[in-house]
PDB file of C-alpha atoms in Angstrom:
ATOM      1  CA  UNK A 156      23.079-105.197 -15.667  1.00 54.00           C
ATOM      2  CA  UNK A 157      20.667-102.280 -15.716  1.00 55.00           C
ATOM      3  CA  UNK A 158      22.420 -98.996 -16.691  1.00 44.00           C
ATOM      4  CA  UNK A 159      21.644 -97.615 -12.968  1.00 42.00           C
ATOM      5  CA  UNK A 160      23.232-100.647 -11.344  1.00 46.00           C
ATOM      6  CA  UNK A 161      26.474-100.235 -13.374  1.00 47.00           C
ATOM      7  CA  UNK A 162      26.724 -96.311 -12.556  1.00 43.00           C
ATOM      8  CA  UNK A 163      26.105 -97.260  -8.819  1.00 38.00           C
ATOM      9  CA  UNK A 164      28.821-100.016  -8.921  1.00 42.00           C
ATOM     10  CA  UNK A 165      31.013 -97.555 -10.583  1.00 49.00           C
ATOM     11  CA  UNK A 166      30.175 -95.014  -8.270  1.00 40.00           C
ATOM     12  CA  UNK A 167      31.001 -97.441  -5.255  1.00 46.00           C
ATOM     13  CA  UNK A 168      34.487 -98.258  -6.489  1.00 40.00           C
ATOM     14  CA  UNK A 169      35.194 -94.481  -7.244  1.00 42.00           C
ATOM     15  CA  UNK A 170      34.363 -93.966  -3.634  1.00 40.00           C
ATOM     16  CA  UNK A 171      36.096 -97.169  -2.083  1.00 41.00           C
ATOM     17  CA  UNK A 172      39.372 -95.803  -4.233  1.00 39.00           C
ATOM     18  CA  UNK A 173      39.086 -92.383  -3.053  1.00 41.00           C
ATOM     19  CA  UNK A 174      38.654 -93.455   0.949  1.00 41.00           C
ATOM     20  CA  UNK A 175      41.933 -95.698   0.137  1.00 43.00           C
ATOM     21  CA  UNK A 176      43.514 -92.926  -1.205  1.00 42.00           C
ATOM     22  CA  UNK A 177      42.718 -90.654   1.576  1.00 42.00           C
ATOM     23  CA  UNK A 178      43.453 -93.272   4.351  1.00 46.00           C
ATOM     24  CA  UNK A 179      47.107 -93.648   2.731  1.00 45.00           C
ATOM     25  CA  UNK A 180      47.647 -90.034   2.845  1.00 45.00           C
ATOM     26  CA  UNK A 181      46.679 -89.725   6.391  1.00 55.00           C
ATOM     27  CA  UNK A 182      49.499 -92.149   7.381  1.00 91.00           C
ATOM     28  CA  UNK A 183      52.003 -89.748   5.957  1.00 96.00           C
ATOM     29  CA  UNK A 184      53.358 -86.834   7.190  1.00 95.00           C
ATOM     30  CA  UNK A 185      52.177 -83.379   5.665  1.00 96.00           C
ATOM     31  CA  UNK A 186      55.728 -81.927   5.522  1.00 96.00           C
ATOM     32  CA  UNK A 187      57.735 -84.442   4.971  1.00 96.00           C
ATOM     33  CA  UNK A 188      55.664 -87.313   3.173  1.00 96.00           C
ATOM     34  CA  UNK A 189      57.125 -89.894   5.490  1.00 96.00           C
ATOM     35  CA  UNK A 190      55.144 -92.381   7.289  1.00 96.00           C
ATOM     36  CA  UNK A 191      53.430 -91.500  10.480  1.00 97.00           C
ATOM     37  CA  UNK A 192      54.032 -92.529  13.085  1.00 97.00           C
ATOM     38  CA  UNK A 193      57.744 -93.420  12.838  1.00 97.00           C
ATOM     39  CA  UNK A 194      60.731 -94.043  14.789  1.00 98.00           C
ATOM     40  CA  UNK A 195      63.770 -91.671  14.843  1.00 98.00           C
ATOM     41  CA  UNK A 196      66.293 -91.005  18.039  1.00 98.00           C
ATOM     42  CA  UNK A 197      67.514 -88.067  19.718  1.00 98.00           C
ATOM     43  CA  UNK A 198      70.597 -86.123  18.130  1.00 97.00           C
ATOM     44  CA  UNK A 199      71.212 -83.617  20.872  1.00 95.00           C
ATOM     45  CA  UNK A 200      72.150 -84.098  24.205  1.00 96.00           C
ATOM     46  CA  UNK A 201      69.631 -82.215  25.722  1.00 96.00           C
ATOM     47  CA  UNK A 202      65.911 -81.170  23.415  1.00 97.00           C
ATOM     48  CA  UNK A 203      63.476 -78.846  25.070  1.00 97.00           C
ATOM     49  CA  UNK A 204      60.010 -80.934  24.810  1.00 98.00           C
ATOM     50  CA  UNK A 205      57.156 -78.065  24.421  1.00 98.00           C
ATOM     51  CA  UNK A 206      53.274 -77.968  24.490  1.00 97.00           C
ATOM     52  CA  UNK A 207      53.275 -76.701  20.943  1.00 97.00           C
ATOM     53  CA  UNK A 208      54.939 -76.261  17.778  1.00 98.00           C
ATOM     54  CA  UNK A 209      56.802 -73.277  18.210  1.00 97.00           C
ATOM     55  CA  UNK A 210      59.261 -71.293  20.424  1.00 97.00           C
ATOM     56  CA  UNK A 211      56.712 -69.239  22.073  1.00 97.00           C
ATOM     57  CA  UNK A 212      54.797 -72.515  23.773  1.00 98.00           C
ATOM     58  CA  UNK A 213      56.011 -73.438  27.308  1.00 98.00           C
ATOM     59  CA  UNK A 214      58.594 -75.946  27.694  1.00 98.00           C
ATOM     60  CA  UNK A 215      57.188 -79.090  29.472  1.00 96.00           C
ATOM     61  CA  UNK A 216      60.343 -80.827  30.128  1.00 93.00           C
ATOM     62  CA  UNK A 217      63.903 -81.733  28.559  1.00 96.00           C
ATOM     63  CA  UNK A 218      64.760 -85.013  27.128  1.00 96.00           C
ATOM     64  CA  UNK A 219      68.232 -85.474  28.575  1.00 95.00           C
ATOM     65  CA  UNK A 220      69.577 -88.801  26.716  1.00 96.00           C
ATOM     66  CA  UNK A 221      71.410 -89.052  23.571  1.00 97.00           C
ATOM     67  CA  UNK A 222      70.047 -91.472  21.083  1.00 98.00           C
ATOM     68  CA  UNK A 223      66.830 -91.882  23.036  1.00 98.00           C
ATOM     69  CA  UNK A 224      64.456 -93.596  20.361  1.00 98.00           C
ATOM     70  CA  UNK A 225      61.227 -91.383  19.959  1.00 98.00           C
ATOM     71  CA  UNK A 226      57.865 -91.872  17.772  1.00 98.00           C
ATOM     72  CA  UNK A 227      57.300 -89.144  15.690  1.00 98.00           C
ATOM     73  CA  UNK A 228      53.477 -88.958  15.634  1.00 98.00           C
ATOM     74  CA  UNK A 229      52.733 -85.591  14.065  1.00 98.00           C
ATOM     75  CA  UNK A 230      54.324 -82.606  12.026  1.00 98.00           C
ATOM     76  CA  UNK A 231      54.127 -79.190  11.915  1.00 98.00           C
ATOM     77  CA  UNK A 232      56.427 -76.817  10.348  1.00 97.00           C
ATOM     78  CA  UNK A 233      59.899 -77.445  11.489  1.00 98.00           C
ATOM     79  CA  UNK A 234      58.339 -79.398  14.315  1.00 98.00           C
ATOM     80  CA  UNK A 235      57.497 -82.930  15.147  1.00 98.00           C
ATOM     81  CA  UNK A 236      55.309 -84.062  17.998  1.00 98.00           C
ATOM     82  CA  UNK A 237      56.956 -87.015  19.678  1.00 98.00           C
ATOM     83  CA  UNK A 238      56.777 -89.681  22.242  1.00 97.00           C
ATOM     84  CA  UNK A 239      58.993 -91.752  24.433  1.00 96.00           C
ATOM     85  CA  UNK A 240      58.463 -95.284  25.744  1.00 96.00           C
ATOM     86  CA  UNK A 241      56.527 -94.338  28.475  1.00 94.00           C
ATOM     87  CA  UNK A 242      54.431 -91.891  26.095  1.00 94.00           C
ATOM     88  CA  UNK A 243      55.468 -88.862  27.472  1.00 93.00           C
ATOM     89  CA  UNK A 244      56.277 -86.301  24.893  1.00 93.00           C
ATOM     90  CA  UNK A 245      55.628 -83.251  23.030  1.00 98.00           C
ATOM     91  CA  UNK A 246      56.808 -80.911  20.362  1.00 98.00           C
ATOM     92  CA  UNK A 247      60.748 -80.960  19.229  1.00 98.00           C
ATOM     93  CA  UNK A 248      62.491 -78.998  16.710  1.00 98.00           C
ATOM     94  CA  UNK A 249      63.406 -81.486  14.033  1.00 98.00           C
ATOM     95  CA  UNK A 250      66.722 -79.953  14.183  1.00 97.00           C
ATOM     96  CA  UNK A 251      67.376 -82.175  17.207  1.00 98.00           C
ATOM     97  CA  UNK A 252      66.226 -85.367  15.564  1.00 98.00           C
ATOM     98  CA  UNK A 253      68.225 -88.259  13.836  1.00 98.00           C
ATOM     99  CA  UNK A 254      66.871 -90.901  11.204  1.00 96.00           C
ATOM    100  CA  UNK A 255      69.491 -93.155  12.877  1.00 98.00           C
ATOM    101  CA  UNK A 256      67.565 -95.578  14.618  1.00 98.00           C
ATOM    102  CA  UNK A 257      67.866 -96.614  18.039  1.00 98.00           C
ATOM    103  CA  UNK A 258      66.219 -99.023  20.313  1.00 98.00           C
ATOM    104  CA  UNK A 259      65.868 -99.457  24.094  1.00 98.00           C
ATOM    105  CA  UNK A 260      65.694-102.478  26.075  1.00 98.00           C
ATOM    106  CA  UNK A 261      62.527-103.114  27.837  1.00 97.00           C
ATOM    107  CA  UNK A 262      62.800-106.445  29.574  1.00 97.00           C
ATOM    108  CA  UNK A 263      65.113-106.745  32.704  1.00 97.00           C
ATOM    109  CA  UNK A 264      67.633-108.774  30.439  1.00 96.00           C
ATOM    110  CA  UNK A 265      67.565-109.039  26.702  1.00 97.00           C
ATOM    111  CA  UNK A 266      70.231-112.082  25.493  1.00 97.00           C
ATOM    112  CA  UNK A 267      72.288-110.610  22.468  1.00 98.00           C
ATOM    113  CA  UNK A 268      72.900-113.826  20.263  1.00 98.00           C
ATOM    114  CA  UNK A 269      75.233-114.630  17.475  1.00 98.00           C
ATOM    115  CA  UNK A 270      72.552-115.697  15.355  1.00 97.00           C
ATOM    116  CA  UNK A 271      68.586-114.858  15.086  1.00 97.00           C
ATOM    117  CA  UNK A 272      67.806-118.097  16.815  1.00 96.00           C
ATOM    118  CA  UNK A 273      66.707-118.999  20.806  1.00 95.00           C
ATOM    119  CA  UNK A 274      69.469-121.883  20.700  1.00 94.00           C
ATOM    120  CA  UNK A 275      72.157-119.397  19.583  1.00 97.00           C
ATOM    121  CA  UNK A 276      75.382-118.667  21.536  1.00 97.00           C
ATOM    122  CA  UNK A 277      74.782-115.325  23.856  1.00 97.00           C
ATOM    123  CA  UNK A 278      77.789-112.637  22.839  1.00 96.00           C
ATOM    124  CA  UNK A 279      75.973-111.019  25.914  1.00 97.00           C
ATOM    125  CA  UNK A 280      73.100-109.499  28.157  1.00 97.00           C
ATOM    126  CA  UNK A 281      71.444-105.964  27.790  1.00 97.00           C
ATOM    127  CA  UNK A 282      69.770-104.507  30.839  1.00 97.00           C
ATOM    128  CA  UNK A 283      66.728-102.708  30.834  1.00 97.00           C
ATOM    129  CA  UNK A 284      67.211 -99.334  29.932  1.00 97.00           C
ATOM    130  CA  UNK A 285      70.353-100.013  27.400  1.00 98.00           C
ATOM    131  CA  UNK A 286      70.200 -97.894  24.384  1.00 98.00           C
ATOM    132  CA  UNK A 287      70.940 -99.796  21.520  1.00 98.00           C
ATOM    133  CA  UNK A 288      71.692 -99.199  17.480  1.00 98.00           C
ATOM    134  CA  UNK A 289      69.555-100.863  15.293  1.00 98.00           C
ATOM    135  CA  UNK A 290      70.062-102.749  12.331  1.00 98.00           C
ATOM    136  CA  UNK A 291      68.510-105.730  10.395  1.00 98.00           C
ATOM    137  CA  UNK A 292      65.287-106.849  11.574  1.00 98.00           C
ATOM    138  CA  UNK A 293      63.495-109.826  10.792  1.00 97.00           C
ATOM    139  CA  UNK A 294      59.862-110.806  11.936  1.00 97.00           C
ATOM    140  CA  UNK A 295      61.031-111.808  15.897  1.00 97.00           C
ATOM    141  CA  UNK A 296      64.828-110.589  15.397  1.00 98.00           C
ATOM    142  CA  UNK A 297      66.736-107.671  15.314  1.00 98.00           C
ATOM    143  CA  UNK A 298      70.740-107.320  14.697  1.00 98.00           C
ATOM    144  CA  UNK A 299      71.621-104.624  17.558  1.00 98.00           C
ATOM    145  CA  UNK A 300      74.851-102.938  18.533  1.00 98.00           C
ATOM    146  CA  UNK A 301      75.398-101.722  21.882  1.00 97.00           C
ATOM    147  CA  UNK A 302      78.815-101.365  24.175  1.00 95.00           C
ATOM    148  CA  UNK A 303      81.144-102.915  21.531  1.00 96.00           C
ATOM    149  CA  UNK A 304      79.086-105.885  21.177  1.00 97.00           C
ATOM    150  CA  UNK A 305      76.739-106.910  17.964  1.00 98.00           C
ATOM    151  CA  UNK A 306      74.270-109.706  17.821  1.00 98.00           C
ATOM    152  CA  UNK A 307      70.562-110.324  17.716  1.00 98.00           C
ATOM    153  CA  UNK A 308      67.911-110.093  20.056  1.00 98.00           C
ATOM    154  CA  UNK A 309      64.294-110.815  20.393  1.00 97.00           C
ATOM    155  CA  UNK A 310      62.038-107.836  19.307  1.00 97.00           C
ATOM    156  CA  UNK A 311      59.202-108.086  21.656  1.00 96.00           C
ATOM    157  CA  UNK A 312      62.207-106.937  24.362  1.00 95.00           C
ATOM    158  CA  UNK A 313      62.685-103.935  22.650  1.00 98.00           C
ATOM    159  CA  UNK A 314      61.414-100.264  22.273  1.00 98.00           C
ATOM    160  CA  UNK A 315      61.528 -98.147  19.001  1.00 98.00           C
ATOM    161  CA  UNK A 316      61.176-100.888  16.449  1.00 98.00           C
ATOM    162  CA  UNK A 317      57.246-101.701  15.228  1.00 97.00           C
ATOM    163  CA  UNK A 318      55.905-105.298  16.091  1.00 96.00           C
ATOM    164  CA  UNK A 319      55.797-105.780  12.004  1.00 95.00           C
ATOM    165  CA  UNK A 320      58.871-103.855  10.718  1.00 97.00           C
ATOM    166  CA  UNK A 321      60.993-105.643   8.736  1.00 97.00           C
ATOM    167  CA  UNK A 322      64.643-103.708   8.252  1.00 97.00           C
ATOM    168  CA  UNK A 323      67.521-104.955   5.828  1.00 92.00           C
TER     169      UNK A 323
END
């Protein structure tokens, strides 16, 4: 290999590494260094949703459901831009959010099963709109707690957990 080809190969490798590092950095929040997007829940029973990341921005609406799962898509100081399952969102103060993970049932009915298997006995049925606390997740199943019941539900019927997310 000639001298110039070696230099070009090294320059290409350096550029590829720099691009990969920039992409990895872009997937982290500038304030918390946590992954973006990520899921959280609403800690408060009411949260003002603003057009921008400060108290001077107009309130567009108010989330009024405690434990509602939300997806954080951006960070600015003490503010987090969030979206609900319908894509509606805006900026919420970080003190109104919790790292406790919840999901909302999206399908009309989701069976809560004793084991993460389709043939396992059903413990309960969760209706659309039910909010459940999220536990462990396998590739297709998540362990949920809702209404005093605990069991496994198919991940496909839930919002608030990424399709490829695994949890212990």
